Coordinates of N, CA and C in Angstrom, one line a residue:
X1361 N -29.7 -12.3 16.6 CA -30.1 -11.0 16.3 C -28.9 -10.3 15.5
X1362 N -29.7 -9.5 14.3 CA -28.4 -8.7 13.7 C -27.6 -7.5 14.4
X1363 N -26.1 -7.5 14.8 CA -25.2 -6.5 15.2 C -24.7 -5.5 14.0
X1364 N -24.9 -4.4 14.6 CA -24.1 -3.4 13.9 C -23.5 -2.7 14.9
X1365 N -21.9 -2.4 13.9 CA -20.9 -1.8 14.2 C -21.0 -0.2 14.0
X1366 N -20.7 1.0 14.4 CA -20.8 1.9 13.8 C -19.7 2.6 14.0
X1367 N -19.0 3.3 13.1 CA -17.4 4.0 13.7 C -17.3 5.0 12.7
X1368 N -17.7 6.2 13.9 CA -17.3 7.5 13.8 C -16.0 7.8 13.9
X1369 N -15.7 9.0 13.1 CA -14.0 8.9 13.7 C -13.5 10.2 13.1
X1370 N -12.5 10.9 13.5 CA -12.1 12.0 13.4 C -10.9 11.8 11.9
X1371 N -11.1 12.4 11.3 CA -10.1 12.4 9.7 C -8.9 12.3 9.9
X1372 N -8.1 11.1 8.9 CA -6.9 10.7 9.2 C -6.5 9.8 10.3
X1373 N -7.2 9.2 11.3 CA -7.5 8.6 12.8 C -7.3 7.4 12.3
X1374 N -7.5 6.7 11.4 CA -7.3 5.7 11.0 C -8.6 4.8 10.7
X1375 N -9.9 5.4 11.3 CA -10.9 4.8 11.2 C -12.0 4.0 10.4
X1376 N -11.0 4.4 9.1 CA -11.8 3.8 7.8 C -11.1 2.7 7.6
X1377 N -10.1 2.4 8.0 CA -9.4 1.4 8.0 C -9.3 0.4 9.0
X1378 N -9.7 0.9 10.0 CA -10.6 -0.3 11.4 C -11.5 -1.1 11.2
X1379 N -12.3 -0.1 10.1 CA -13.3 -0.2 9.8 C -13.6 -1.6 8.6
X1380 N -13.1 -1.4 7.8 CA -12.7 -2.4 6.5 C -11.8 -3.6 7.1
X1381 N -10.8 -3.5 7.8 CA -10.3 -4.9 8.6 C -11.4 -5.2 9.4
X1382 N -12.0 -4.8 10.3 CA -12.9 -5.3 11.3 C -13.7 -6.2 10.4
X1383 N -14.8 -5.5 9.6 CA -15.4 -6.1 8.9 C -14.8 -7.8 8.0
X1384 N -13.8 -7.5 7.6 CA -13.2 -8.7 7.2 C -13.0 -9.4 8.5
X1385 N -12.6 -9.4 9.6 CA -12.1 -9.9 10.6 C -13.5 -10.9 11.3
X1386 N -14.3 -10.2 11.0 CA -16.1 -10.3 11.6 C -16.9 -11.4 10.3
X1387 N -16.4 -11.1 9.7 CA -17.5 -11.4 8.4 C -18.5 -10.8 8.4
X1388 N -18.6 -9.4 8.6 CA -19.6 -8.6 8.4 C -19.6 -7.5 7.5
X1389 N -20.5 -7.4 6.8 CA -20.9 -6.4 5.4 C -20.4 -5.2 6.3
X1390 N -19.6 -4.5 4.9 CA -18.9 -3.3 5.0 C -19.8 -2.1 4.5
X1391 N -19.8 -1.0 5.1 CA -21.0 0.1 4.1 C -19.8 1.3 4.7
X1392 N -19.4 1.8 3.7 CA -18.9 3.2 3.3 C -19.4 3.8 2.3
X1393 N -18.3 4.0 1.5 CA -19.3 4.7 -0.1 C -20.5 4.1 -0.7
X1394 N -20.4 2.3 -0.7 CA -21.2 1.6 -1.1 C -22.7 2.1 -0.4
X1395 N -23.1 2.9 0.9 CA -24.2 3.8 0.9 C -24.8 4.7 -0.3
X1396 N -23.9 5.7 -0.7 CA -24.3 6.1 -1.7 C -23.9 5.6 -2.8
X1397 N -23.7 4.6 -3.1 CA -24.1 3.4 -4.3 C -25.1 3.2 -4.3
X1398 N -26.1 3.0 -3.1 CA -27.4 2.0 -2.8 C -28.1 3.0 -3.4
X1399 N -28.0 4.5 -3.0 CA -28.8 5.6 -3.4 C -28.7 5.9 -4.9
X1400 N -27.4 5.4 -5.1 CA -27.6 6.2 -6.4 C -28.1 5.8 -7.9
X1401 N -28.3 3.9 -7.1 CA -29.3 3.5 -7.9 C -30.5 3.6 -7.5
X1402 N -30.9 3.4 -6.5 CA -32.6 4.1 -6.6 C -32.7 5.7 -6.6
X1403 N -32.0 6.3 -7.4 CA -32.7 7.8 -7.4 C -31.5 8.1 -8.8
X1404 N -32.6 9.4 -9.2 CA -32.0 10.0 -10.4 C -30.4 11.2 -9.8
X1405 N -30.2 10.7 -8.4 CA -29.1 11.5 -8.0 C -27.6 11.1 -8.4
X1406 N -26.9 11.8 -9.0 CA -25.1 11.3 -9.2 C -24.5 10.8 -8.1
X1407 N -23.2 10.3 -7.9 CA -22.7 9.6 -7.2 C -22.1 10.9 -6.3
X1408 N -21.7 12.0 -7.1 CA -20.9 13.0 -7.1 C -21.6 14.1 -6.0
X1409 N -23.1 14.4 -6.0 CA -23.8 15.0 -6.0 C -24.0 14.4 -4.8
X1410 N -24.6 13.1 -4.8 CA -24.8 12.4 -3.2 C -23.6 12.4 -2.0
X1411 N -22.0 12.5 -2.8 CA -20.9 12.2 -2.5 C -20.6 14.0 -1.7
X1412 N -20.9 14.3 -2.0 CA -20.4 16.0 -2.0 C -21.3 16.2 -0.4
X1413 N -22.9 15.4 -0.2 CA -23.5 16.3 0.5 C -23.9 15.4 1.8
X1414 N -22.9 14.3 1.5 CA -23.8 13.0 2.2 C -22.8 13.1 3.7
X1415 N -21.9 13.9 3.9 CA -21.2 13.9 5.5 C -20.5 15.5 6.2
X1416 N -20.5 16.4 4.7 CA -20.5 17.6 5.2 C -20.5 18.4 4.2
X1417 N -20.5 19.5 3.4 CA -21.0 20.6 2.9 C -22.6 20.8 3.4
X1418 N -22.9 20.9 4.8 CA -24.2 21.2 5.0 C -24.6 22.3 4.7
X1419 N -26.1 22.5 4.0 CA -26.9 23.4 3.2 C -28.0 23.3 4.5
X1420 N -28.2 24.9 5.0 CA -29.0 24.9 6.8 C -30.7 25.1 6.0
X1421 N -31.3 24.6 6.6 CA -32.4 24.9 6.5 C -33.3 25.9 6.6
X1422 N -33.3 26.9 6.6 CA -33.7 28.5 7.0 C -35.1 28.4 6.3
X1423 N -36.0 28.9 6.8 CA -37.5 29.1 6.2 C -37.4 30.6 5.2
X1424 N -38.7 30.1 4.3 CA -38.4 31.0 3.1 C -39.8 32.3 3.9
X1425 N -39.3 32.8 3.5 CA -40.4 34.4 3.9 C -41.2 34.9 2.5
X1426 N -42.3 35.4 2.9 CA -43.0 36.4 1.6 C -42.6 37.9 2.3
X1427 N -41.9 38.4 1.4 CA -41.8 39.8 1.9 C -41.4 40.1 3.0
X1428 N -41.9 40.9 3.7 CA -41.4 41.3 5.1 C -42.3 40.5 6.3
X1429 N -43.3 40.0 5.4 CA -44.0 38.9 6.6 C -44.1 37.9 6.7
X1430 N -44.1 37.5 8.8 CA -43.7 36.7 9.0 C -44.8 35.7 9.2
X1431 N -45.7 36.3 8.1 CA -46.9 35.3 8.6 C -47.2 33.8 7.8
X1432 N -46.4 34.0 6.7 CA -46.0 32.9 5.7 C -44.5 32.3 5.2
X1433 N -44.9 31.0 6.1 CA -43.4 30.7 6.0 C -43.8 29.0 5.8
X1434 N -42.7 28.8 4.3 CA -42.8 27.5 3.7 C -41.5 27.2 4.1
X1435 N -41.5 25.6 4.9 CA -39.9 25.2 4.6 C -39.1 24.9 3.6
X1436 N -38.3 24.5 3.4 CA -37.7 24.3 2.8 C -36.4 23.4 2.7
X1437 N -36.4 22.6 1.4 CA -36.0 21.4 1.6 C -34.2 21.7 1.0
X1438 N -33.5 21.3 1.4 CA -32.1 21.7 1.1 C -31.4 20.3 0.2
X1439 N -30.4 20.4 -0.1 CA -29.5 19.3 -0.8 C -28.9 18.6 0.2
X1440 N -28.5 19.0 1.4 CA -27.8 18.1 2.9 C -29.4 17.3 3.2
X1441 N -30.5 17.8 3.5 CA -31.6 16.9 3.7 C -32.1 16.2 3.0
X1442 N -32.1 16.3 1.6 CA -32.7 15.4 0.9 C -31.8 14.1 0.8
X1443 N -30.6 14.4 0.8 CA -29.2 12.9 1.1 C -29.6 12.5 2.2
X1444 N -29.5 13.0 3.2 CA -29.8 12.6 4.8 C -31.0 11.7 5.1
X1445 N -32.1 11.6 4.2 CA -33.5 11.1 4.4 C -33.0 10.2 3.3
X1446 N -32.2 10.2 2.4 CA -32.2 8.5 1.8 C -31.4 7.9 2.4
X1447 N -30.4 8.7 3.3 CA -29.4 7.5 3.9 C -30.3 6.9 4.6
X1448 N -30.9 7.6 5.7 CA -32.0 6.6 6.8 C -32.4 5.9 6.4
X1449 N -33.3 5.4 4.8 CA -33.7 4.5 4.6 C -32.9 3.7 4.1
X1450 N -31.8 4.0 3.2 CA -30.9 2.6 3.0 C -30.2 2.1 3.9
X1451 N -29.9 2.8 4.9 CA -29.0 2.4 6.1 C -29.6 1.5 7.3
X1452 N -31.3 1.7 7.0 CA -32.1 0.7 7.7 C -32.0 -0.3 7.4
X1453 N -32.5 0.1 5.7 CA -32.6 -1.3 4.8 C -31.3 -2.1 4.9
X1454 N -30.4 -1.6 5.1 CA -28.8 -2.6 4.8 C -28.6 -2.8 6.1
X1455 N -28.9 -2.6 7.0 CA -28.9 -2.5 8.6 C -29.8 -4.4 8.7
X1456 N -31.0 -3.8 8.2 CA -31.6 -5.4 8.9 C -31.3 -6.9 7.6
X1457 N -30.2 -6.6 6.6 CA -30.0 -7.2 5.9 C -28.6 -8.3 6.9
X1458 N -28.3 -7.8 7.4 CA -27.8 -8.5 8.4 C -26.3 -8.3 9.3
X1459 N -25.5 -8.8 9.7 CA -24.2 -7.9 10.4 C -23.5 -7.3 9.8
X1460 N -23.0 -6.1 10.2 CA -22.6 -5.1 9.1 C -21.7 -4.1 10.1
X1461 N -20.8 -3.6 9.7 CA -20.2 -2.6 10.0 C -20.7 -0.4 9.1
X1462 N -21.0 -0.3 10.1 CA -21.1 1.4 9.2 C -20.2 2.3 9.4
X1463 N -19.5 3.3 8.3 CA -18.4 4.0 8.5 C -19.5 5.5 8.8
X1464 N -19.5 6.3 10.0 CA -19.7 7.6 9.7 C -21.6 7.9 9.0
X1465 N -21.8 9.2 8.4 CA -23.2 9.0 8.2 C -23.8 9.2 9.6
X1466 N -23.9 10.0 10.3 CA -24.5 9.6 11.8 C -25.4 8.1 12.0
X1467 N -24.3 7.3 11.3 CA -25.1 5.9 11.7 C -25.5 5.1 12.9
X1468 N -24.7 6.0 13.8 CA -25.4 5.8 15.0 C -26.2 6.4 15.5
X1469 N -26.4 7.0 15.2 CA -27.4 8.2 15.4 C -28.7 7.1 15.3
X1470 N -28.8 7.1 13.6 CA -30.0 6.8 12.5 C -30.2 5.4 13.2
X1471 N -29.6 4.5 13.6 CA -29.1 3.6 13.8 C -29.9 2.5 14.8
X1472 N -30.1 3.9 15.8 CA -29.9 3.6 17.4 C -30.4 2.5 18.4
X1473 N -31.8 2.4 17.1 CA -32.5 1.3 18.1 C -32.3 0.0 17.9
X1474 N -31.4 -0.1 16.9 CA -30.9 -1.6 16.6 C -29.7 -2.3 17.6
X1475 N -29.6 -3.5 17.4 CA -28.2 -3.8 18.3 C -27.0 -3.4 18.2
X1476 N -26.4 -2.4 18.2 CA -25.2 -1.3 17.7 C -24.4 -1.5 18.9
X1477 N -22.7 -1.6 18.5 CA -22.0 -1.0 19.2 C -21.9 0.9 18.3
X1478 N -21.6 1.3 19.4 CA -21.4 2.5 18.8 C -19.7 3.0 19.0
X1479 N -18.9 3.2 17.8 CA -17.2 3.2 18.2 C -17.3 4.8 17.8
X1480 N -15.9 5.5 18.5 CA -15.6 6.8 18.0 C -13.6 6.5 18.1
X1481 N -13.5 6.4 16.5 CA -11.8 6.6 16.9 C -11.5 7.9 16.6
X1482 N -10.4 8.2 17.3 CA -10.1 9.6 17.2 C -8.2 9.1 17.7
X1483 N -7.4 10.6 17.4 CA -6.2 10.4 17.5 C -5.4 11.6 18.7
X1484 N -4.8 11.8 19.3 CA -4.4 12.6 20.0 C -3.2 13.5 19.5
X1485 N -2.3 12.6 18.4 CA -1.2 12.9 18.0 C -1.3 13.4 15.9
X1486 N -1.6 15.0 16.0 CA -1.6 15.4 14.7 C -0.7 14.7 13.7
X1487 N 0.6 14.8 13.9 CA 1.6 14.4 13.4 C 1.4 13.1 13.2
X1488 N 0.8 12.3 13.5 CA 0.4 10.6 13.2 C -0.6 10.6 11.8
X1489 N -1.9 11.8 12.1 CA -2.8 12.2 10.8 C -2.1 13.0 10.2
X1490 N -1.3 13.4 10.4 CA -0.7 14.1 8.6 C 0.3 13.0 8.1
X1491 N 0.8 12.3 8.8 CA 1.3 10.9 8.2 C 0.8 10.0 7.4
X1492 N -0.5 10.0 7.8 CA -1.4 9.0 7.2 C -2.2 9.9 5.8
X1493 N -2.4 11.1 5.5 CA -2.8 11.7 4.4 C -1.6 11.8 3.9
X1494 N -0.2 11.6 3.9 CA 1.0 11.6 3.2 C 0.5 10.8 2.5
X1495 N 0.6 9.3 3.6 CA 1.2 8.1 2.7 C -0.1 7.8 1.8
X1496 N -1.1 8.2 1.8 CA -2.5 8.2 1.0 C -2.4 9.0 -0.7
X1497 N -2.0 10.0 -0.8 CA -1.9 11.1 -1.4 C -1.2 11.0 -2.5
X1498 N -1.6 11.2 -3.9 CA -1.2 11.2 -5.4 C 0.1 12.1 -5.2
X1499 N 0.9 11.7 -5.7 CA 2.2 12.3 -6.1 C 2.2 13.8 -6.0
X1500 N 0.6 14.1 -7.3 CA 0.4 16.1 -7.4 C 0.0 16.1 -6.5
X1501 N -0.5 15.8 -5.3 CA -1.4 16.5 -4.0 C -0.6 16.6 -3.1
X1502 N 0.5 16.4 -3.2 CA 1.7 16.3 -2.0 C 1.6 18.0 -1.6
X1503 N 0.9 18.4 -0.5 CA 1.3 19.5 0.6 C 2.3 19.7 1.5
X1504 N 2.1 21.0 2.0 CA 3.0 20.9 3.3 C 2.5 20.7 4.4
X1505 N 2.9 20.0 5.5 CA 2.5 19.8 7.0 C 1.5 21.1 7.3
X1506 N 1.5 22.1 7.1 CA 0.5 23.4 7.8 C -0.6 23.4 7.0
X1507 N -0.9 23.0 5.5 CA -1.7 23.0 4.6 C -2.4 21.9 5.0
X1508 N -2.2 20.5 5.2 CA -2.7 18.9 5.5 C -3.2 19.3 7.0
X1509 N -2.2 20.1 8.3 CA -3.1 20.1 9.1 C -4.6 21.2 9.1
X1510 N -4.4 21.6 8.4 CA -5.9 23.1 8.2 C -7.0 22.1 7.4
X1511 N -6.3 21.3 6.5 CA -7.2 20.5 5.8 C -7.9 19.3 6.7
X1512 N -6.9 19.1 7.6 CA -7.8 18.0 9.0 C -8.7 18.8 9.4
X1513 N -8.3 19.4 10.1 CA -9.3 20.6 10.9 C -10.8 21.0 10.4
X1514 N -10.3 21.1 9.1 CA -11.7 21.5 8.2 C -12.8 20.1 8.2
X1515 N -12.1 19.4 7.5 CA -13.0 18.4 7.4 C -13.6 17.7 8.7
X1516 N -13.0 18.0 10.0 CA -14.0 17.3 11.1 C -14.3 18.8 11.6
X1517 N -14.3 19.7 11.4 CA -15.0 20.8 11.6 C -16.7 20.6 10.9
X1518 N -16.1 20.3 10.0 CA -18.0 20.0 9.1 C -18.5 18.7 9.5
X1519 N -17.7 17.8 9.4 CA -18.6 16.7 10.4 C -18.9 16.6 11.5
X1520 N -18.2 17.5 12.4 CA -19.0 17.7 13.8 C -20.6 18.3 13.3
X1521 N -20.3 19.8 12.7 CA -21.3 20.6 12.4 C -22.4 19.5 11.2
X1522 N -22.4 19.2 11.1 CA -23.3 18.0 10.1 C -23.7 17.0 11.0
X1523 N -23.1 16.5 11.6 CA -23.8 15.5 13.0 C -24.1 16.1 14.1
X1524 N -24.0 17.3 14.4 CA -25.0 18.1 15.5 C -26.0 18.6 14.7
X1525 N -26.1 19.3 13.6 CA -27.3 19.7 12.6 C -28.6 18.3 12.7
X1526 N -27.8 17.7 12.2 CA -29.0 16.2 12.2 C -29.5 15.2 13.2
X1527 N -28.5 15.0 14.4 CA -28.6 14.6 15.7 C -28.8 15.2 16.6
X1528 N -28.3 16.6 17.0 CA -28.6 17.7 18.4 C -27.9 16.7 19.3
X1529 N -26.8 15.9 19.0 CA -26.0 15.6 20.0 C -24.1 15.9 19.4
X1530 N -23.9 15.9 20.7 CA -22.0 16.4 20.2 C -21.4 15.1 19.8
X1531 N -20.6 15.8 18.2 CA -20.0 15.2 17.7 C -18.6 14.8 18.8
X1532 N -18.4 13.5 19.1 CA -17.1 13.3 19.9 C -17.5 13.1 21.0
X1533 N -18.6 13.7 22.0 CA -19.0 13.1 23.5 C -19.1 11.3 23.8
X1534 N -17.8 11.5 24.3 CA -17.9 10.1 24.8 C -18.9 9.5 25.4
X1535 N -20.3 10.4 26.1 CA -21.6 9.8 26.3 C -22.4 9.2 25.0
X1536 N -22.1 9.6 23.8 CA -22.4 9.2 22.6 C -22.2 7.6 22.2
X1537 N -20.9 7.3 22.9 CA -20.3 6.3 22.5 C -20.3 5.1 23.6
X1538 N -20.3 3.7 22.8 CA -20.1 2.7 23.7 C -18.3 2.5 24.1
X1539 N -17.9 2.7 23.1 CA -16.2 2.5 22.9 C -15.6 4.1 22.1
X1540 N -14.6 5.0 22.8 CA -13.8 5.5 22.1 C -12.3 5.0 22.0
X1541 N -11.2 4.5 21.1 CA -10.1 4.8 21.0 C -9.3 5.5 20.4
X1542 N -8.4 5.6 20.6 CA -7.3 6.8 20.5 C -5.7 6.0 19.9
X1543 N -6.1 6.2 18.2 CA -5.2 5.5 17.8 C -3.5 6.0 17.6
X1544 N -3.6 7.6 18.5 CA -1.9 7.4 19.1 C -1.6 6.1 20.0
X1545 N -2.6 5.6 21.0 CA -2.1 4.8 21.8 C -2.4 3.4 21.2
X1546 N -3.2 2.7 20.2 CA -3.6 1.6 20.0 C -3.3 1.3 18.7
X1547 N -2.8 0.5 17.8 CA -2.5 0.2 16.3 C -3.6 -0.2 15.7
X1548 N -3.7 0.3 14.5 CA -5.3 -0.1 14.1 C -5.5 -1.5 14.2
X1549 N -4.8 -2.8 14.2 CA -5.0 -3.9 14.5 C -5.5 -4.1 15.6
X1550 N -4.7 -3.0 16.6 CA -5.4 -3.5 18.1 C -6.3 -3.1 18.3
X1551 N -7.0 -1.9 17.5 CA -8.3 -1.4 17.9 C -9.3 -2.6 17.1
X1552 N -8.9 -3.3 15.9 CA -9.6 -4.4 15.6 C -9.9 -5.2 16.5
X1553 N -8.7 -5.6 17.3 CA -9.3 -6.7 18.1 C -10.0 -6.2 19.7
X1554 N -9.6 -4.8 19.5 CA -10.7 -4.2 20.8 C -12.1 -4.4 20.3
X1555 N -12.7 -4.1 19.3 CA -13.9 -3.9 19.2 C -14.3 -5.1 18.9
X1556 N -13.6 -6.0 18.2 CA -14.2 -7.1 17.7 C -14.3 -8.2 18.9
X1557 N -13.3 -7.8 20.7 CA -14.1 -8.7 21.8 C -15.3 -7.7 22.2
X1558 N -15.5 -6.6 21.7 CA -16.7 -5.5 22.2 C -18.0 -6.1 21.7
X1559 N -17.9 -6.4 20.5 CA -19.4 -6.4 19.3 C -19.9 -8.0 20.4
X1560 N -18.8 -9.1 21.0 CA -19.5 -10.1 21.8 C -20.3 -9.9 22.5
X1561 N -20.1 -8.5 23.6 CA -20.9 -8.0 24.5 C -22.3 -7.9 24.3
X1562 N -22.5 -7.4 23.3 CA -24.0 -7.0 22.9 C -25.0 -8.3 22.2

């Protein structure tokens, strides 16, 4: 039976990077951006376009009104939903293509009924994720510590709010998850080989 990995993770945590060794470690297909690669050849959508809307600038769905009444009301389809309904189908489709790791995307969400571990890394120690967008960071993008931590904040601010929008469950509830770790305490190597005796279980 095909396993999937799924690893949610709070920005700068190290997670994308668990994520890509694991998968090497496993021999199992990697999907990050390569999701909206899949999309952006079947659809007249940019990479840019897909990329902007596919994990947080969510656009809410509010019903459109005629006038002051509320007696006619068309939904309405937004740029966060129309990305969100092609992920499900490519993420199925590359799901039963066979073992595979998914970064993020509420892939566990979408995910659910397949054989999934579900991971959430996250970090305790700020000062560890503004370390890690240093050593990342073009020469011109170099900030200061107060600027990089507002910029953490932001970005899992919207991915919380983008995975409760589409899920109705809390971004980070450890009920969510089969495995959380906490890469102040664990080296992303070690979280590799945590999960990778975890994916045996299932």
């Amino acid at each position: 039976m095909t396993k999937v990995i799924s690893i949610s993770r709070e920005f700068a945590s190290g997670g994308r990077e668990i994520g890509k060794k694991l998968a090497e470690r496993l021999s199992f297909a990697y999907y990050d951006k390569e999701v909206i690669n899949e999309i952006a050849k079947d659809t007249n959508l940019s990479k840019e376009y897909l990329d902007h809307y596919s994990e947080s600038n969510l656009t809410r769905n509010f019903p459109i009104t005629i006038g002051h009444s509320f007696g006619l009301v068309y939904p309405m389809i937004t740029p966060s939903d129309e990305v969100y309904k092609q992920q499900i189908d490519v993420m199925k489709k590359l799901a039963g293509e066979g073992d595979c790791v998914f970064i993020g995307r509420c892939s566990d969400y979408i995910l659910r009924n397949m054989n999934i571990l579900r991971v959430f890394i996250y970090s305790t120690k700020m000062e560890e994720k503004i370390d890690r967008c240093k050593a990342k960071a073009n020469v011109d993008e170099l900030i200061s510590d107060t600027e990089l931590k507002k910029r953490i904040l932001k970005v899992d601010r919207d991915r919380k709010e983008y995975y409760e929008y589409y899920t109705s469950l809390t971004w980070g509830d450890v009920k969510n998850y089969d495995l959380c770790i906490n890469t102040a305490r664990f080296s992303v190597d070690e979280a590799v080989e945590i999960i990778a005796k975890a994916i045996t279980k299932i």
